GROMACS .gro file of C-alpha atoms in nm:
model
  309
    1UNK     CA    1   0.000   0.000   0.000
    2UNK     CA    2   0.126   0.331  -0.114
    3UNK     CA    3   0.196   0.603   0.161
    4UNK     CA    4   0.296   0.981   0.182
    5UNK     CA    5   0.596   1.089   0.356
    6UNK     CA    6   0.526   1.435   0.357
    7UNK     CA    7   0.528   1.609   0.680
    8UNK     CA    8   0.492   1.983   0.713
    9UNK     CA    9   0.830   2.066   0.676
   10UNK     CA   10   0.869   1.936   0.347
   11UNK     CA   11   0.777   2.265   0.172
   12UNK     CA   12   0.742   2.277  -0.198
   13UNK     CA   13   0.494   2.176  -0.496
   14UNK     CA   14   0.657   1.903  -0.661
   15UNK     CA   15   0.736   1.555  -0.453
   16UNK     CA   16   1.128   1.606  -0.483
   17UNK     CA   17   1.054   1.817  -0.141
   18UNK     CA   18   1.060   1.541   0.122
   19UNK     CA   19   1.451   1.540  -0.011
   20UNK     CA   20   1.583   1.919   0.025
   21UNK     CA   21   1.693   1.836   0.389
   22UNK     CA   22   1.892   1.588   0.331
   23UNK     CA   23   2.092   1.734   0.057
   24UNK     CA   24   2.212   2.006   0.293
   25UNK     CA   25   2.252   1.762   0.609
   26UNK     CA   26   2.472   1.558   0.397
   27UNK     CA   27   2.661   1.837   0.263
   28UNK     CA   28   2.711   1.958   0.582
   29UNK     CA   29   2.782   1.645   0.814
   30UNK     CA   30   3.030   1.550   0.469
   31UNK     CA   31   3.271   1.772   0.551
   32UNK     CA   32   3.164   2.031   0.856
   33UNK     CA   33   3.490   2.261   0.886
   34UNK     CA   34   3.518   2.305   0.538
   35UNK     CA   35   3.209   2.399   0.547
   36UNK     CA   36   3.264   2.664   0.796
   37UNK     CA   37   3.594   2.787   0.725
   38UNK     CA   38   3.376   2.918   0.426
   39UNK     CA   39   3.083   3.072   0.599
   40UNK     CA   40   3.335   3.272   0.856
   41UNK     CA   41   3.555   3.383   0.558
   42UNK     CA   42   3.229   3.505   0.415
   43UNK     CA   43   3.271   3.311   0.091
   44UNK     CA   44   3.002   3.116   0.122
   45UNK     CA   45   2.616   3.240   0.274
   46UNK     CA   46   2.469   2.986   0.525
   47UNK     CA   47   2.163   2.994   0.356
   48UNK     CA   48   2.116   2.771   0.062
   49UNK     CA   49   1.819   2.938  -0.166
   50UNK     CA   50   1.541   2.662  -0.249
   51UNK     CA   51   1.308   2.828  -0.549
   52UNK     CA   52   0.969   2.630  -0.593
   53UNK     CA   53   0.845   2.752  -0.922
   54UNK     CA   54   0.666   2.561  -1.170
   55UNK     CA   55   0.898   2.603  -1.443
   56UNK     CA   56   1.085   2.449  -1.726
   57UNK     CA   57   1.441   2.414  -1.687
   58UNK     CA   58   1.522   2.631  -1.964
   59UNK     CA   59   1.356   2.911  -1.776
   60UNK     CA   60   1.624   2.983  -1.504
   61UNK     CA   61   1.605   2.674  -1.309
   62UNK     CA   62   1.937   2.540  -1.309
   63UNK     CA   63   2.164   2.539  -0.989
   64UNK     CA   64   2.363   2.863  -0.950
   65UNK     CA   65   2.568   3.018  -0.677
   66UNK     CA   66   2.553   3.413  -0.670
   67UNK     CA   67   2.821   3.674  -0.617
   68UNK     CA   68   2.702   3.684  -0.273
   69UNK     CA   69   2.802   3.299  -0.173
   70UNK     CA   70   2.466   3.201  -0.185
   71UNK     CA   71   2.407   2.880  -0.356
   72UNK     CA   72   2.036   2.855  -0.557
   73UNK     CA   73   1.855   2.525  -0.595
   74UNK     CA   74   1.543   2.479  -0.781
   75UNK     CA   75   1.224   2.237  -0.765
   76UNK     CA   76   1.220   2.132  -1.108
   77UNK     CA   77   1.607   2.091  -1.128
   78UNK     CA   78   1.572   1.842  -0.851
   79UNK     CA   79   1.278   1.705  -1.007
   80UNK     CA   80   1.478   1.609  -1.299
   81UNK     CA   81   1.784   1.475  -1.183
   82UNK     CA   82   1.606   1.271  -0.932
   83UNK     CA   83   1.436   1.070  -1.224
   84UNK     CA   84   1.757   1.045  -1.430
   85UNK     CA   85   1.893   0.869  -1.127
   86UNK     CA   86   1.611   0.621  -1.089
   87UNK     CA   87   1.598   0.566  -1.445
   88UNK     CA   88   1.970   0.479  -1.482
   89UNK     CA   89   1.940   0.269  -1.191
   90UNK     CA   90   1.614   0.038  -1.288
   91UNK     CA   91   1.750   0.043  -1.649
   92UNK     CA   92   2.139  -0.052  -1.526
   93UNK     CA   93   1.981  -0.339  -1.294
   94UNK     CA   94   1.660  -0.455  -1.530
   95UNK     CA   95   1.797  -0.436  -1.863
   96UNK     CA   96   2.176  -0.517  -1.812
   97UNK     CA   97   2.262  -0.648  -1.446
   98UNK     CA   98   2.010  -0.900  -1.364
   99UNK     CA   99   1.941  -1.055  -1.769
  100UNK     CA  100   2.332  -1.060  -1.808
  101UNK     CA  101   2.372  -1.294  -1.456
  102UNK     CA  102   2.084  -1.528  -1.616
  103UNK     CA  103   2.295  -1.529  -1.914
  104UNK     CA  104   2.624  -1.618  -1.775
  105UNK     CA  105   2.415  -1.890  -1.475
  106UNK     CA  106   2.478  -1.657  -1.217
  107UNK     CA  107   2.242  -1.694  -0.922
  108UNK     CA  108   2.057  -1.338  -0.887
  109UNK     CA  109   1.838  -1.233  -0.641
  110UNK     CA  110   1.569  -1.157  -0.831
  111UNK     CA  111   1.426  -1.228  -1.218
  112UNK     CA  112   1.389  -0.903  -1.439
  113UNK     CA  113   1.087  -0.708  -1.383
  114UNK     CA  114   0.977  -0.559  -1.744
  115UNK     CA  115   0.705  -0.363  -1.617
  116UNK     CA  116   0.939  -0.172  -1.375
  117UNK     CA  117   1.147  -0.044  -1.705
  118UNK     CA  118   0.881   0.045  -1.901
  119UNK     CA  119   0.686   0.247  -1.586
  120UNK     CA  120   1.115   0.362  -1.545
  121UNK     CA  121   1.103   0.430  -1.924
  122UNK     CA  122   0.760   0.664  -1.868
  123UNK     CA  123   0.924   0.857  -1.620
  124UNK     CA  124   1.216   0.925  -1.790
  125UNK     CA  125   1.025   1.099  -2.042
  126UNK     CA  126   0.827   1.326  -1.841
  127UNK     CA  127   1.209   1.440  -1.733
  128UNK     CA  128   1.302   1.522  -2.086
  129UNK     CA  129   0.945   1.715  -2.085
  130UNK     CA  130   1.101   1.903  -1.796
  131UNK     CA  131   1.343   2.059  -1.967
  132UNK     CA  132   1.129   2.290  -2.218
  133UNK     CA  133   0.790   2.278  -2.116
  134UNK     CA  134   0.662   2.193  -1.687
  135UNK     CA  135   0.391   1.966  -1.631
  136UNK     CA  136   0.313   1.799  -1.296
  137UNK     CA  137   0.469   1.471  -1.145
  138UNK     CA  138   0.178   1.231  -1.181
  139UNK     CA  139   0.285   1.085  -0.845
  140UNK     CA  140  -0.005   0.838  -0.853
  141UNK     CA  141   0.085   0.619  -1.120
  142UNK     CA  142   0.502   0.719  -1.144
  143UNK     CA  143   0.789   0.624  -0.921
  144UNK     CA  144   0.837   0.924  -0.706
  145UNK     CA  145   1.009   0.986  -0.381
  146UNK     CA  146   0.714   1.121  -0.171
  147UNK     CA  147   0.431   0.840  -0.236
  148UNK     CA  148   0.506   0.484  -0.270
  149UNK     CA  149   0.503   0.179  -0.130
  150UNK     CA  150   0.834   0.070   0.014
  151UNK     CA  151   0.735  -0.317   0.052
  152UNK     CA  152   0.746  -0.372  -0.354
  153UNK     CA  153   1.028  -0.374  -0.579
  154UNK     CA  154   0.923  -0.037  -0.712
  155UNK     CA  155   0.999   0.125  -0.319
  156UNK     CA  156   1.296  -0.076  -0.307
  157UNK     CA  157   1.452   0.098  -0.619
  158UNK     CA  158   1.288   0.452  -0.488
  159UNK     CA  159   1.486   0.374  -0.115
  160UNK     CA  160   1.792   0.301  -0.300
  161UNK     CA  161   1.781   0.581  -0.521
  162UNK     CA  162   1.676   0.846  -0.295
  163UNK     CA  163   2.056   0.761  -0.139
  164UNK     CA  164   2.218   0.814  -0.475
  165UNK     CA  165   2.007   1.146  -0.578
  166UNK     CA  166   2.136   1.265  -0.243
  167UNK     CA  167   2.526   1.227  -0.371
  168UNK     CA  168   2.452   1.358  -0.717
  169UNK     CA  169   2.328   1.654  -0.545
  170UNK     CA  170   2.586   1.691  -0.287
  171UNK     CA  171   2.871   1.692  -0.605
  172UNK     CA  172   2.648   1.922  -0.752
  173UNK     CA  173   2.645   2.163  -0.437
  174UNK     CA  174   3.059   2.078  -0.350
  175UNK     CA  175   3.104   2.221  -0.720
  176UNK     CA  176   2.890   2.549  -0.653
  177UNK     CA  177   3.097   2.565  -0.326
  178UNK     CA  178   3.422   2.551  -0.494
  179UNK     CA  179   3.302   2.843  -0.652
  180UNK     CA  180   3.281   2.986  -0.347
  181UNK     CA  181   3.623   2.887  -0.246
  182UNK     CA  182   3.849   2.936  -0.504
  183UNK     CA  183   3.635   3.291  -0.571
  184UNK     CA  184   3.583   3.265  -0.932
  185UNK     CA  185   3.300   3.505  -0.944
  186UNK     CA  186   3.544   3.777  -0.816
  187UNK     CA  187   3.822   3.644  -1.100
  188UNK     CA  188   3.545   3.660  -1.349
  189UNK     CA  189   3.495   4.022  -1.282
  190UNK     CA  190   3.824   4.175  -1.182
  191UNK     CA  191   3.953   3.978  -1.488
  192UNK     CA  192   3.657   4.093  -1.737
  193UNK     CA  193   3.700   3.724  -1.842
  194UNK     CA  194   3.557   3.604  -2.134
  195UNK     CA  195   3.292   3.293  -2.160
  196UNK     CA  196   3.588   3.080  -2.342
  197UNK     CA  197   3.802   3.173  -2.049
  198UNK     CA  198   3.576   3.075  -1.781
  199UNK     CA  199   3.552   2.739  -1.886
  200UNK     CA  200   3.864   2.628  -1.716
  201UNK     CA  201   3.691   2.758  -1.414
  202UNK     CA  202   3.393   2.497  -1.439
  203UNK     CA  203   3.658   2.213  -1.504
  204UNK     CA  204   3.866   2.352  -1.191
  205UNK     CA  205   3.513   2.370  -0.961
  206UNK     CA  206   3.435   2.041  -1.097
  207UNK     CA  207   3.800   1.822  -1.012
  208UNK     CA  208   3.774   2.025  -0.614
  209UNK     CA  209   3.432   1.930  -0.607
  210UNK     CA  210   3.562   1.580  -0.645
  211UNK     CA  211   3.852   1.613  -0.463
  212UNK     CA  212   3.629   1.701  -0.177
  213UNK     CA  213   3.356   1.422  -0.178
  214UNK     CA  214   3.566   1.144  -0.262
  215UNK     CA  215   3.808   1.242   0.069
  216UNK     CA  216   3.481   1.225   0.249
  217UNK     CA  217   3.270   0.929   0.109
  218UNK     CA  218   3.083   0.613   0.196
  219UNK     CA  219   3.116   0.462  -0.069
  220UNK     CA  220   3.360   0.503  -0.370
  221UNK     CA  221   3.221   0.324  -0.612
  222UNK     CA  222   2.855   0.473  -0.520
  223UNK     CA  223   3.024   0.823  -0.580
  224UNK     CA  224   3.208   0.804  -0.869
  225UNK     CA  225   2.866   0.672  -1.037
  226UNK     CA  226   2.656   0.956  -0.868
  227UNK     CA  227   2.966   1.185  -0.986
  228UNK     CA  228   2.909   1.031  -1.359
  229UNK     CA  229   2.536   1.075  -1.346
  230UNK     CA  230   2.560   1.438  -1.201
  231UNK     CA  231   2.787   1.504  -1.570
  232UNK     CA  232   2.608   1.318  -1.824
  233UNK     CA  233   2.198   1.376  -1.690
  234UNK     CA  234   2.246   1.704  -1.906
  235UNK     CA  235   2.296   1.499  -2.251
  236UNK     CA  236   1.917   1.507  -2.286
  237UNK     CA  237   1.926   1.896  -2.334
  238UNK     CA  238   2.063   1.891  -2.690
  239UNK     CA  239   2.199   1.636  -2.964
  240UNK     CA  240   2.559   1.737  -2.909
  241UNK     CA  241   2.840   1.731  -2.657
  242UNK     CA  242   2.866   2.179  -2.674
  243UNK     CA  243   2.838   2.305  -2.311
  244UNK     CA  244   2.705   2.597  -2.463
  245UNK     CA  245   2.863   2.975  -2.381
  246UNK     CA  246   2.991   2.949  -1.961
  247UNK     CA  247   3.051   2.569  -1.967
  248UNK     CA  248   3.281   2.301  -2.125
  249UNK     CA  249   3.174   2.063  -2.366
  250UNK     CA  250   3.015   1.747  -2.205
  251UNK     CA  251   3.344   1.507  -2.291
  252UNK     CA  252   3.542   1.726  -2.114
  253UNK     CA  253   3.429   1.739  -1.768
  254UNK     CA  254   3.372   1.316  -1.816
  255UNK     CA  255   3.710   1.259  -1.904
  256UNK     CA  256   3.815   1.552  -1.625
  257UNK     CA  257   3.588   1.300  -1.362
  258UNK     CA  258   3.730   0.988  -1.554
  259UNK     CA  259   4.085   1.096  -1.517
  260UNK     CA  260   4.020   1.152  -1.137
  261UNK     CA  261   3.893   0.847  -1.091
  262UNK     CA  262   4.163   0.601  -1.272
  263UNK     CA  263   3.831   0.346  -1.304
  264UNK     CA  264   3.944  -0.052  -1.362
  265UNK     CA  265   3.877  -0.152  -1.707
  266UNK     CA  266   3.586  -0.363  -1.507
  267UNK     CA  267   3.458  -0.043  -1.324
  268UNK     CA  268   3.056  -0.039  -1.376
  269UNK     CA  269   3.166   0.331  -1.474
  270UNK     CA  270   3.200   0.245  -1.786
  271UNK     CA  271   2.886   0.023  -1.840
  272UNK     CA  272   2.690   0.348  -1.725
  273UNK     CA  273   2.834   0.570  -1.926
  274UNK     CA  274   2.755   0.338  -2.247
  275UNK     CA  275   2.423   0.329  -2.102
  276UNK     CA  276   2.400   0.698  -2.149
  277UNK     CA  277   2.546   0.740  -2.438
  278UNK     CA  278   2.267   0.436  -2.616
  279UNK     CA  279   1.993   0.618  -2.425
  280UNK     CA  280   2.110   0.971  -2.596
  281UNK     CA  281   2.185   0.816  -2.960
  282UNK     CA  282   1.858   0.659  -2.954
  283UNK     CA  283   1.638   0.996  -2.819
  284UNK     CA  284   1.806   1.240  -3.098
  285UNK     CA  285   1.845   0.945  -3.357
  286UNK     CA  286   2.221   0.978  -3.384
  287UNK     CA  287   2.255   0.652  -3.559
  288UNK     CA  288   2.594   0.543  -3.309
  289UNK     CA  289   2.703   0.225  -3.415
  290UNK     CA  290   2.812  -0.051  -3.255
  291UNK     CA  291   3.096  -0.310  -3.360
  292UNK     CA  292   3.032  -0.671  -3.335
  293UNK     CA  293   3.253  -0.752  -3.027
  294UNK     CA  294   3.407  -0.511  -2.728
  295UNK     CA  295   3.627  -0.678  -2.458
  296UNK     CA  296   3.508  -0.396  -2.233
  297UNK     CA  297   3.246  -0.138  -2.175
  298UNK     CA  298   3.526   0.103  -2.150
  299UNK     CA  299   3.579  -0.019  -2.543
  300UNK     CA  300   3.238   0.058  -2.624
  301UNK     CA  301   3.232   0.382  -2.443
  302UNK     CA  302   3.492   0.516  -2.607
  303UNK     CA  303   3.405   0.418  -2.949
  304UNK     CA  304   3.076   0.581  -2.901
  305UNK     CA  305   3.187   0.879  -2.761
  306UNK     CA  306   3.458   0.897  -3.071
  307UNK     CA  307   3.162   0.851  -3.312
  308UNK     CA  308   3.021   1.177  -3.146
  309UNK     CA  309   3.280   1.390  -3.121
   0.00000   0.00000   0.00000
């Protein structure tokens, strides 16, 4: 039986609210006197500004941290990210994990549930809907964080995936904070820098950010994937790898991560990011193709990404 776990401090409009609090706990408890050495060098405001508009993403709604240290979050962009986690994680487990084990005789824990992917495969498009036009999270009949029914496999993967939204986020947050730290809104304007020369800036924010998290983790290989996800969930904007005027091209901050990381040829990293990259040739038809045989994922990853480039 499904169940709310809103409570009145879970303000908001859209069900990604019963999470806000634990994206700043976390970010917090992750690293406390960095976090404070910040606030009393008045770098970084202790107030983190949560907007709840019904919006698009295109209209303003992406994560942002002012001249004034004071990091903005937004509904929808939470929203979004939230279901490009759970998708990635029913389609990694559904459609690869589990049917590859049956394939190899490998005892699993559980047979593939179809109808999971496809309700997975519904959500994911009302994310990519997110992104130019808003409609409401039918939180009824789609996985969502705020009404479910932890007792079925559906709960399960919303449990589980409420854990690794939370670490997307907090990379997310550690890279608006690094912001903060290294004071790159000040070098932007004593410099008069140019878009093309802040980029570096994003790919510097982006390696402290990591640099950060990964000193203070749970879990490394639950990190690095959130870290991956975090990078690639804004493929679905546009057919191309171009991080547009302020940002570096998509490749460049993956590699940056990937580089960071030194991942095993074996690392599940890889398998996600060819997950991504099939998921993005197939929504902007980008006809990627595949050779007969890889030894690795990390094979097929980079051929695809080649193809692209």
């Amino acid at each position: 039986m499904k169940n709310s776990i809103k409570k009145d401090v879970h303000t908001g409009t859209q069900p990604i609210r019963v999470l806000k609090h634990n994206l700043t706990t976390r970010l917090v408890e992750r690293n406390q006197e960095y976090i404070k050495s910040l606030h009393s060098d008045f770098k970084l405001n202790k107030k983190i500004n949560y907007h709840s508009a019904n919006l698009p993403l295109i209209e303003g709604q992406l994560p942002f941290i002012d001249e004034n240290g004071t990091i903005n979050i937004h509904e929808t962009f939470l929203s979004y990210t939230w279901i490009i986690c759970y998708y990635f994680l029913v389609l990694h487990e559904e459609g690869f994990a589990i049917p590859d084990q049956i394939k190899r005789n490998i005892s699993t824990h559980k047979l593939p549930n179809n109808q999971l992917l496809t309700e997975a495969e519904i959500l994911f498009d009302y994310a990519k809907l997110l992104i130019s036009v808003f409609e409401p999270w039918d939180i009824e009949n789609n996985p969502n964080p705020e009404y479910y029914d932890e007792e079925t496999e559906e709960g399960w993967y919303i449990l589980r995936n409420n854990d690794l939204f939370v670490e997307v986020l907090n990379f997310i947050l550690y890279h608006e904070t690094a912001h903060a730290e290294l004071e790159h809104i000040k070098k932007i304007k004593s410099q008069n820098l140019t878009y093309e020369e802040r980029k570096p800036l994003e790919i510097e924010a982006d390696s402290r950010a990591i640099e950060l998290i990964l000193n203070n983790c749970r879990n490394r290989n639950v990190l690095e994937l959130a870290i991956i996800i975090g990078l690639a969930s804004i493929l679905f904007f546009k057919n191309n790898l171009n991080g547009g005027k302020k940002h570096p091209n998509v490749d460049q901050r993956l590699e940056n991560a990937i580089s960071l990381f030194e991942p095993a040829e074996d690392s599940p990293i890889w398998t996600m990011l060819s997950l991504f990259l099939k998921v993005w040739d197939k929504q902007f038809n980008l006809n990627l193709k595949n050779q007969p045989i890889y030894d690795t994922y990390k094979e097929l990853f980079y051929d695809l990404l080649n193809q692209v480039k």
